[in-house]
Amino acid sequence: MTTEDADREITRWAAGHPLPEPFRDMSEELSHFLLVYKFGLAEIGTKISILTEELTHRGRHNPIEHVSPRLKTTSSITAKARRINCPMAFDALRARIRDIAGIRIVCSFVSDVYTVADMLTRQPDITLIQTKDYIAAPKANGYRSLHLIVEIPVFLSEQVVSVPVEVQLRTAAMDFWASLEHKIHYKYDPAVPGALREELAAAAEDAARLDRRMELLHRQIHGPRH
């Protein structure tokens, strides 16, 4: 869900909407818990907006096509905690589930993915915790994306909290493929037919070839980017 969705979910609790079972006796603590992640997303979002506007102002190629922030729902947090055998305690959730806050950055070209990742992680108040490069080493199903776990400080009224945020960077072609793959898995859950899995893997290779071809054309027309 987006940060606006998070606001709506937080306010729904006050209207009597039920929470997932593990959270029903701690709605106030849960509200504050998720609010901190919302603030972390806002901090990352501001940094990305500044980069986008600055590059556009300088007349440089803007590598960022669009950005999608999201916070896990309480149901998603509960499901993941159960899947990884994480205790339903806030300290444990904070330590073990690092993608409660996430932001997806869609770029024009593969090289832009790494450029934007470098721009973000070079900023002194962002700490890179983990990198998973599914572009250099795609998943078996063909999934490609660069995943970063970063921490960013959030300055509250009485303390500073380091908030983990998952940053996913991918090209438009990768994003289109991932969206289709998600819809197919949702439709055929729990088992996608073998023929469809093969077609998805082939489509991922086609998308990767398209990315390479379009970047080559861009360089032929505009020359190397600085």
PDB file of C-alpha atoms in Angstrom:
ATOM      1  CA  MET A   1       0.000   0.000   0.000  1.00  0.00           C
ATOM      2  CA  THR A   2       1.046   3.616  -0.485  1.00  0.00           C
ATOM      3  CA  THR A   3       1.715   6.014   2.352  1.00  0.00           C
ATOM      4  CA  GLU A   4      -1.813   7.401   1.829  1.00  0.00           C
ATOM      5  CA  ASP A   5      -3.174   3.865   2.217  1.00  0.00           C
ATOM      6  CA  ALA A   6      -1.144   3.541   5.419  1.00  0.00           C
ATOM      7  CA  ASP A   7      -2.786   6.673   6.775  1.00  0.00           C
ATOM      8  CA  ARG A   8      -6.201   5.236   5.981  1.00  0.00           C
ATOM      9  CA  GLU A   9      -5.365   1.894   7.586  1.00  0.00           C
ATOM     10  CA  ILE A  10      -4.057   3.546  10.737  1.00  0.00           C
ATOM     11  CA  THR A  11      -7.202   5.671  11.087  1.00  0.00           C
ATOM     12  CA  ARG A  12      -9.498   2.702  10.400  1.00  0.00           C
ATOM     13  CA  TRP A  13      -8.471   1.126  13.700  1.00  0.00           C
ATOM     14  CA  ALA A  14     -10.006   4.017  15.618  1.00  0.00           C
ATOM     15  CA  ALA A  15     -13.272   3.363  13.751  1.00  0.00           C
ATOM     16  CA  GLY A  16     -13.461  -0.163  15.093  1.00  0.00           C
ATOM     17  CA  HIS A  17     -12.172  -2.133  12.096  1.00  0.00           C
ATOM     18  CA  PRO A  18     -10.593  -5.400  13.242  1.00  0.00           C
ATOM     19  CA  LEU A  19      -6.842  -5.897  13.261  1.00  0.00           C
ATOM     20  CA  PRO A  20      -5.149  -9.218  12.518  1.00  0.00           C
ATOM     21  CA  GLU A  21      -5.271 -11.382  15.638  1.00  0.00           C
ATOM     22  CA  PRO A  22      -1.671 -10.815  16.882  1.00  0.00           C
ATOM     23  CA  PHE A  23      -2.168  -7.023  16.913  1.00  0.00           C
ATOM     24  CA  ARG A  24      -5.639  -6.711  18.430  1.00  0.00           C
ATOM     25  CA  ASP A  25      -4.442  -5.812  21.909  1.00  0.00           C
ATOM     26  CA  MET A  26      -1.778  -3.322  20.852  1.00  0.00           C
ATOM     27  CA  SER A  27      -3.320  -0.990  18.272  1.00  0.00           C
ATOM     28  CA  GLU A  28      -1.704   2.151  19.722  1.00  0.00           C
ATOM     29  CA  GLU A  29       1.784   0.621  19.650  1.00  0.00           C
ATOM     30  CA  LEU A  30       1.168  -0.683  16.128  1.00  0.00           C
ATOM     31  CA  SER A  31       0.086   2.745  14.925  1.00  0.00           C
ATOM     32  CA  HIS A  32       3.342   4.297  16.154  1.00  0.00           C
ATOM     33  CA  PHE A  33       5.354   1.347  14.817  1.00  0.00           C
ATOM     34  CA  LEU A  34       4.041   1.809  11.249  1.00  0.00           C
ATOM     35  CA  LEU A  35       4.154   5.602  11.449  1.00  0.00           C
ATOM     36  CA  VAL A  36       7.941   5.510  11.812  1.00  0.00           C
ATOM     37  CA  TYR A  37       8.201   3.466   8.605  1.00  0.00           C
ATOM     38  CA  LYS A  38       5.941   5.958   6.862  1.00  0.00           C
ATOM     39  CA  PHE A  39       8.343   8.720   7.906  1.00  0.00           C
ATOM     40  CA  GLY A  40      11.278   6.690   6.569  1.00  0.00           C
ATOM     41  CA  LEU A  41       9.537   6.400   3.203  1.00  0.00           C
ATOM     42  CA  ALA A  42       8.918  10.141   3.197  1.00  0.00           C
ATOM     43  CA  GLU A  43      12.634  10.800   3.782  1.00  0.00           C
ATOM     44  CA  ILE A  44      13.681   8.501   0.924  1.00  0.00           C
ATOM     45  CA  GLY A  45      10.970   9.945  -1.315  1.00  0.00           C
ATOM     46  CA  THR A  46      12.229  13.468  -0.700  1.00  0.00           C
ATOM     47  CA  LYS A  47      15.766  12.464  -1.648  1.00  0.00           C
ATOM     48  CA  ILE A  48      14.578  10.898  -4.891  1.00  0.00           C
ATOM     49  CA  SER A  49      12.459  13.960  -5.729  1.00  0.00           C
ATOM     50  CA  ILE A  50      15.464  16.216  -5.169  1.00  0.00           C
ATOM     51  CA  LEU A  51      17.649  14.086  -7.452  1.00  0.00           C
ATOM     52  CA  THR A  52      14.962  14.065 -10.158  1.00  0.00           C
ATOM     53  CA  GLU A  53      14.420  17.818 -10.068  1.00  0.00           C
ATOM     54  CA  GLU A  54      18.127  18.644  -9.908  1.00  0.00           C
ATOM     55  CA  LEU A  55      19.013  16.445 -12.890  1.00  0.00           C
ATOM     56  CA  THR A  56      16.126  17.892 -14.893  1.00  0.00           C
ATOM     57  CA  HIS A  57      17.155  21.447 -13.993  1.00  0.00           C
ATOM     58  CA  ARG A  58      20.739  20.783 -15.097  1.00  0.00           C
ATOM     59  CA  GLY A  59      19.500  19.503 -18.436  1.00  0.00           C
ATOM     60  CA  ARG A  60      20.946  16.057 -17.808  1.00  0.00           C
ATOM     61  CA  HIS A  61      19.312  12.769 -18.665  1.00  0.00           C
ATOM     62  CA  ASN A  62      16.878  12.007 -15.860  1.00  0.00           C
ATOM     63  CA  PRO A  63      17.275   8.291 -15.108  1.00  0.00           C
ATOM     64  CA  ILE A  64      14.100   8.033 -12.999  1.00  0.00           C
ATOM     65  CA  GLU A  65      10.863   7.224 -14.840  1.00  0.00           C
ATOM     66  CA  HIS A  66       8.564   6.895 -11.836  1.00  0.00           C
ATOM     67  CA  VAL A  67       8.536   5.978  -8.149  1.00  0.00           C
ATOM     68  CA  SER A  68       6.091   3.850  -6.128  1.00  0.00           C
ATOM     69  CA  PRO A  69       6.302   3.816  -2.295  1.00  0.00           C
ATOM     70  CA  ARG A  70       4.493   1.212  -0.230  1.00  0.00           C
ATOM     71  CA  LEU A  71       4.082   0.001   3.350  1.00  0.00           C
ATOM     72  CA  LYS A  72       3.266  -3.596   4.170  1.00  0.00           C
ATOM     73  CA  THR A  73      -0.229  -4.081   5.503  1.00  0.00           C
ATOM     74  CA  THR A  74      -0.693  -5.553   8.959  1.00  0.00           C
ATOM     75  CA  SER A  75      -1.898  -8.762   7.296  1.00  0.00           C
ATOM     76  CA  SER A  76       1.262  -8.957   5.163  1.00  0.00           C
ATOM     77  CA  ILE A  77       3.474  -8.337   8.197  1.00  0.00           C
ATOM     78  CA  THR A  78       1.661 -11.086  10.087  1.00  0.00           C
ATOM     79  CA  ALA A  79       1.945 -13.543   7.191  1.00  0.00           C
ATOM     80  CA  LYS A  80       5.657 -12.900   6.717  1.00  0.00           C
ATOM     81  CA  ALA A  81       6.362 -13.176  10.429  1.00  0.00           C
ATOM     82  CA  ARG A  82       4.682 -16.569  10.501  1.00  0.00           C
ATOM     83  CA  ARG A  83       6.532 -17.665   7.364  1.00  0.00           C
ATOM     84  CA  ILE A  84       9.953 -16.876   8.852  1.00  0.00           C
ATOM     85  CA  ASN A  85       9.026 -17.907  12.410  1.00  0.00           C
ATOM     86  CA  CYS A  86       9.438 -14.381  13.725  1.00  0.00           C
ATOM     87  CA  PRO A  87       7.863 -13.651  17.137  1.00  0.00           C
ATOM     88  CA  MET A  88       4.987 -11.170  17.001  1.00  0.00           C
ATOM     89  CA  ALA A  89       6.868  -8.614  19.099  1.00  0.00           C
ATOM     90  CA  PHE A  90       7.777  -5.200  17.753  1.00  0.00           C
ATOM     91  CA  ASP A  91      11.496  -5.509  18.494  1.00  0.00           C
ATOM     92  CA  ALA A  92      11.618  -8.853  16.663  1.00  0.00           C
ATOM     93  CA  LEU A  93       9.586  -7.546  13.716  1.00  0.00           C
ATOM     94  CA  ARG A  94      11.830  -4.491  13.471  1.00  0.00           C
ATOM     95  CA  ALA A  95      14.994  -6.614  13.479  1.00  0.00           C
ATOM     96  CA  ARG A  96      13.917  -9.417  11.172  1.00  0.00           C
ATOM     97  CA  ILE A  97      11.493  -7.911   8.652  1.00  0.00           C
ATOM     98  CA  ARG A  98      13.473  -5.310   6.757  1.00  0.00           C
ATOM     99  CA  ASP A  99      10.999  -4.609   3.968  1.00  0.00           C
ATOM    100  CA  ILE A 100       8.055  -3.199   5.927  1.00  0.00           C
ATOM    101  CA  ALA A 101       8.756   0.081   4.124  1.00  0.00           C
ATOM    102  CA  GLY A 102       9.602  -0.196   0.458  1.00  0.00           C
ATOM    103  CA  ILE A 103      10.012   2.000  -2.580  1.00  0.00           C
ATOM    104  CA  ARG A 104      10.242   0.976  -6.224  1.00  0.00           C
ATOM    105  CA  ILE A 105      12.219   3.147  -8.619  1.00  0.00           C
ATOM    106  CA  VAL A 106      11.662   2.482 -12.308  1.00  0.00           C
ATOM    107  CA  CYS A 107      14.442   3.643 -14.606  1.00  0.00           C
ATOM    108  CA  SER A 108      14.855   3.942 -18.357  1.00  0.00           C
ATOM    109  CA  PHE A 109      17.947   1.758 -18.752  1.00  0.00           C
ATOM    110  CA  VAL A 110      19.910  -0.863 -16.844  1.00  0.00           C
ATOM    111  CA  SER A 111      22.831   1.525 -16.418  1.00  0.00           C
ATOM    112  CA  ASP A 112      20.406   4.042 -14.883  1.00  0.00           C
ATOM    113  CA  VAL A 113      19.477   1.487 -12.220  1.00  0.00           C
ATOM    114  CA  TYR A 114      23.063   1.385 -10.991  1.00  0.00           C
ATOM    115  CA  THR A 115      23.494   5.151 -11.389  1.00  0.00           C
ATOM    116  CA  VAL A 116      20.494   5.899  -9.166  1.00  0.00           C
ATOM    117  CA  ALA A 117      21.545   3.254  -6.630  1.00  0.00           C
ATOM    118  CA  ASP A 118      24.979   4.884  -6.440  1.00  0.00           C
ATOM    119  CA  MET A 119      23.486   8.374  -6.090  1.00  0.00           C
ATOM    120  CA  LEU A 120      21.395   7.228  -3.139  1.00  0.00           C
ATOM    121  CA  THR A 121      23.933   5.110  -1.304  1.00  0.00           C
ATOM    122  CA  ARG A 122      26.671   7.780  -1.565  1.00  0.00           C
ATOM    123  CA  GLN A 123      24.589  10.158   0.538  1.00  0.00           C
ATOM    124  CA  PRO A 124      26.169  10.333   4.012  1.00  0.00           C
ATOM    125  CA  ASP A 125      22.958   9.805   5.986  1.00  0.00           C
ATOM    126  CA  ILE A 126      21.998   6.643   4.087  1.00  0.00           C
ATOM    127  CA  THR A 127      23.550   3.383   5.265  1.00  0.00           C
ATOM    128  CA  LEU A 128      23.592   0.462   2.848  1.00  0.00           C
ATOM    129  CA  ILE A 129      22.754  -2.723   4.761  1.00  0.00           C
ATOM    130  CA  GLN A 130      22.285  -5.300   2.013  1.00  0.00           C
ATOM    131  CA  THR A 131      22.401  -5.649  -1.773  1.00  0.00           C
ATOM    132  CA  LYS A 132      20.699  -8.345  -3.825  1.00  0.00           C
ATOM    133  CA  ASP A 133      21.486  -7.951  -7.514  1.00  0.00           C
ATOM    134  CA  TYR A 134      18.916  -9.936  -9.466  1.00  0.00           C
ATOM    135  CA  ILE A 135      19.980  -8.162 -12.648  1.00  0.00           C
ATOM    136  CA  ALA A 136      23.502  -9.583 -12.613  1.00  0.00           C
ATOM    137  CA  ALA A 137      22.136 -12.914 -11.320  1.00  0.00           C
ATOM    138  CA  PRO A 138      18.416 -13.249 -12.221  1.00  0.00           C
ATOM    139  CA  LYS A 139      16.131 -15.529 -10.241  1.00  0.00           C
ATOM    140  CA  ALA A 140      15.305 -18.913 -11.738  1.00  0.00           C
ATOM    141  CA  ASN A 141      11.910 -17.645 -12.944  1.00  0.00           C
ATOM    142  CA  GLY A 142      13.543 -14.768 -14.846  1.00  0.00           C
ATOM    143  CA  TYR A 143      12.934 -12.008 -12.291  1.00  0.00           C
ATOM    144  CA  ARG A 144      15.367  -9.101 -12.610  1.00  0.00           C
ATOM    145  CA  SER A 145      15.729  -6.162 -10.245  1.00  0.00           C
ATOM    146  CA  LEU A 146      18.276  -4.563  -7.946  1.00  0.00           C
ATOM    147  CA  HIS A 147      17.233  -4.751  -4.289  1.00  0.00           C
ATOM    148  CA  LEU A 148      18.849  -2.627  -1.610  1.00  0.00           C
ATOM    149  CA  ILE A 149      18.123  -2.526   2.095  1.00  0.00           C
ATOM    150  CA  VAL A 150      19.132   0.897   3.396  1.00  0.00           C
ATOM    151  CA  GLU A 151      18.716   2.653   6.708  1.00  0.00           C
ATOM    152  CA  ILE A 152      17.815   6.303   6.968  1.00  0.00           C
ATOM    153  CA  PRO A 153      17.556   8.441  10.117  1.00  0.00           C
ATOM    154  CA  VAL A 154      14.147   9.796  11.077  1.00  0.00           C
ATOM    155  CA  PHE A 155      14.231  12.691  13.528  1.00  0.00           C
ATOM    156  CA  LEU A 156      11.306  12.433  15.934  1.00  0.00           C
ATOM    157  CA  SER A 157      10.470  14.872  18.704  1.00  0.00           C
ATOM    158  CA  GLU A 158      12.447  12.982  21.349  1.00  0.00           C
ATOM    159  CA  GLN A 159      14.739  10.605  19.493  1.00  0.00           C
ATOM    160  CA  VAL A 160      16.358   9.671  16.198  1.00  0.00           C
ATOM    161  CA  VAL A 161      15.311   6.338  14.738  1.00  0.00           C
ATOM    162  CA  SER A 162      17.162   4.479  11.968  1.00  0.00           C
ATOM    163  CA  VAL A 163      14.472   3.114   9.670  1.00  0.00           C
ATOM    164  CA  PRO A 164      15.151   0.275   7.211  1.00  0.00           C
ATOM    165  CA  VAL A 165      13.703   0.732   3.728  1.00  0.00           C
ATOM    166  CA  GLU A 166      13.803  -1.721   0.857  1.00  0.00           C
ATOM    167  CA  VAL A 167      14.650   0.029  -2.410  1.00  0.00           C
ATOM    168  CA  GLN A 168      13.847  -1.881  -5.589  1.00  0.00           C
ATOM    169  CA  LEU A 169      15.332  -0.502  -8.795  1.00  0.00           C
ATOM    170  CA  ARG A 170      14.423  -1.881 -12.215  1.00  0.00           C
ATOM    171  CA  THR A 171      13.824  -0.860 -15.796  1.00  0.00           C
ATOM    172  CA  ALA A 172      10.381  -0.294 -17.278  1.00  0.00           C
ATOM    173  CA  ALA A 173      10.659  -3.618 -19.123  1.00  0.00           C
ATOM    174  CA  MET A 174      11.566  -5.446 -15.905  1.00  0.00           C
ATOM    175  CA  ASP A 175       8.702  -3.733 -14.101  1.00  0.00           C
ATOM    176  CA  PHE A 176       6.174  -4.730 -16.761  1.00  0.00           C
ATOM    177  CA  TRP A 177       7.366  -8.342 -16.603  1.00  0.00           C
ATOM    178  CA  ALA A 178       7.221  -8.416 -12.796  1.00  0.00           C
ATOM    179  CA  SER A 179       3.684  -7.009 -12.809  1.00  0.00           C
ATOM    180  CA  LEU A 180       2.518  -9.684 -15.262  1.00  0.00           C
ATOM    181  CA  GLU A 181       4.283 -12.431 -13.330  1.00  0.00           C
ATOM    182  CA  HIS A 182       2.607 -11.315 -10.109  1.00  0.00           C
ATOM    183  CA  LYS A 183      -0.847 -11.382 -11.734  1.00  0.00           C
ATOM    184  CA  ILE A 184      -0.266 -14.864 -13.137  1.00  0.00           C
ATOM    185  CA  HIS A 185       0.914 -16.208  -9.785  1.00  0.00           C
ATOM    186  CA  TYR A 186      -2.094 -14.646  -8.092  1.00  0.00           C
ATOM    187  CA  LYS A 187      -4.462 -16.282 -10.590  1.00  0.00           C
ATOM    188  CA  TYR A 188      -2.867 -19.744 -10.433  1.00  0.00           C
ATOM    189  CA  ASP A 189      -1.807 -19.786  -6.779  1.00  0.00           C
ATOM    190  CA  PRO A 190      -0.338 -22.032  -5.501  1.00  0.00           C
ATOM    191  CA  ALA A 191       0.915 -23.715  -8.708  1.00  0.00           C
ATOM    192  CA  VAL A 192       1.527 -21.988 -12.045  1.00  0.00           C
ATOM    193  CA  PRO A 193       1.274 -24.433 -14.982  1.00  0.00           C
ATOM    194  CA  GLY A 194       4.652 -25.477 -16.358  1.00  0.00           C
ATOM    195  CA  ALA A 195       3.969 -24.099 -19.844  1.00  0.00           C
ATOM    196  CA  LEU A 196       3.210 -20.671 -18.379  1.00  0.00           C
ATOM    197  CA  ARG A 197       6.375 -20.741 -16.273  1.00  0.00           C
ATOM    198  CA  GLU A 198       8.400 -21.458 -19.418  1.00  0.00           C
ATOM    199  CA  GLU A 199       6.695 -18.618 -21.279  1.00  0.00           C
ATOM    200  CA  LEU A 200       7.393 -16.241 -18.392  1.00  0.00           C
ATOM    201  CA  ALA A 201      11.058 -17.195 -18.354  1.00  0.00           C
ATOM    202  CA  ALA A 202      11.269 -16.671 -22.116  1.00  0.00           C
ATOM    203  CA  ALA A 203       9.513 -13.308 -21.796  1.00  0.00           C
ATOM    204  CA  ALA A 204      12.062 -12.266 -19.157  1.00  0.00           C
ATOM    205  CA  GLU A 205      14.868 -13.005 -21.620  1.00  0.00           C
ATOM    206  CA  ASP A 206      13.045 -11.006 -24.307  1.00  0.00           C
ATOM    207  CA  ALA A 207      12.710  -8.079 -21.888  1.00  0.00           C
ATOM    208  CA  ALA A 208      16.427  -8.238 -21.076  1.00  0.00           C
ATOM    209  CA  ARG A 209      17.309  -8.223 -24.770  1.00  0.00           C
ATOM    210  CA  LEU A 210      15.003  -5.233 -25.306  1.00  0.00           C
ATOM    211  CA  ASP A 211      16.728  -3.377 -22.447  1.00  0.00           C
ATOM    212  CA  ARG A 212      20.141  -3.984 -24.002  1.00  0.00           C
ATOM    213  CA  ARG A 213      18.978  -2.977 -27.477  1.00  0.00           C
ATOM    214  CA  MET A 214      17.262   0.221 -26.346  1.00  0.00           C
ATOM    215  CA  GLU A 215      20.274   1.316 -24.314  1.00  0.00           C
ATOM    216  CA  LEU A 216      22.543   0.721 -27.303  1.00  0.00           C
ATOM    217  CA  LEU A 217      20.239   2.816 -29.510  1.00  0.00           C
ATOM    218  CA  HIS A 218      20.172   5.574 -26.912  1.00  0.00           C
ATOM    219  CA  ARG A 219      23.964   5.682 -26.799  1.00  0.00           C
ATOM    220  CA  GLN A 220      24.215   5.724 -30.590  1.00  0.00           C
ATOM    221  CA  ILE A 221      21.845   8.703 -30.749  1.00  0.00           C
ATOM    222  CA  HIS A 222      22.959  10.710 -27.711  1.00  0.00           C
ATOM    223  CA  GLY A 223      26.478   9.451 -27.075  1.00  0.00           C
ATOM    224  CA  PRO A 224      27.842   8.260 -23.707  1.00  0.00           C
ATOM    225  CA  ARG A 225      26.097   9.747 -20.674  1.00  0.00           C
ATOM    226  CA  HIS A 226      28.147  11.679 -18.145  1.00  0.00           C
TER     227      HIS A 226
END
